């Protein structure tokens, strides 16, 4: 579809959506009335700026079903995302919602080069988290064979990868690394598996992690993005060009705003990603603030897809007045052969002073050599701290962790724990 045709479609869908929530969601009706906006004011996609934002807090305040736009009998699936504080986020899907989701996920897999001849293992957690079932329905929609491996039973998973000649794998990047590590531990060589495509998402990952996963599992890894409030995996996906992720923007309209002023930002500017669900029935959302920082761009992609793409921005931290990027820390960590690409930056404030602690996991093969004293670990911590200081211009405390001890979640995990903002 040409960008102009799509803008016309988006405008039509937005008008319908506003009419729909105005009549079916009291929360939105009163918000729109407060702003003196009626559905008739929304005619093109550019009118979206007249609409109110929705935040995670609105979802929690209306727990559990306050934002639902249909009677309970229309809901066929309910997912819940774990909140670190307060109520979980509950999202109900109608049959049509599950259909659109399956199609978007199937589009993603097609962009990764998956065909009906593939056997695709889903190593996301099946359950309240949207990763497992979301990917599962997408593989079935495409017509490839799905192996619902889920997380856990990693050894059995590896055995099935080998015995069934599984060609595709969907999971978090950290679970992919965990699979690779377990294979090495079990002495299962890369030549025993036939994996060629990886669909990785649900947590931030970097080019260095991509390189490592690709080398160790012998596949090509693609980014898959989604969030349960909007739908689940399949909201955006990389194509073979791997230059940003194409957004399914006929269903999810993206905007970038300045998170402080809430002003819309032009393409190419980094800011907070905001989505409006253009076609959702169960829990439609207007201008949902994702709290993800990224950039949007609409330059034509050589793959031929015309949808807008998104690229993640590196979350910049300001520590003691100095700009620190997690990617700087990562490049230092990866320059040390003893360190795994698993690290966590913990920022705290003691009195008036910000402190940075970098926790890093050791690689299994180095750890396995055995340490009868702590001295080699202390030495590694000192070396890493010195390197970090020269790169970051601030000193950081380094804590070397045993392999597999940093949190590895099924859902979102993070590289940064900023305790200064957790009030
Ligand atoms: Zn493309």
CSV table of C-alpha atoms and ligand atoms in Angstrom, one decimal, residues 239 241 246 301 303 305 309, ligand 1:
chain,number,residue,atom,x,y,z
A,239,UNK,CA,12.8,-7.3,7.5
A,241,UNK,CA,17.4,-5.4,5.5
A,246,UNK,CA,8.5,-2.2,10.3
A,301,UNK,CA,13.1,0.4,2.7
A,303,UNK,CA,12.6,-4.6,1.0
A,305,UNK,CA,7.5,-2.6,2.6
A,309,UNK,CA,10.0,1.9,10.9
B,1,LIG,ZN1,12.2,-3.4,5.1
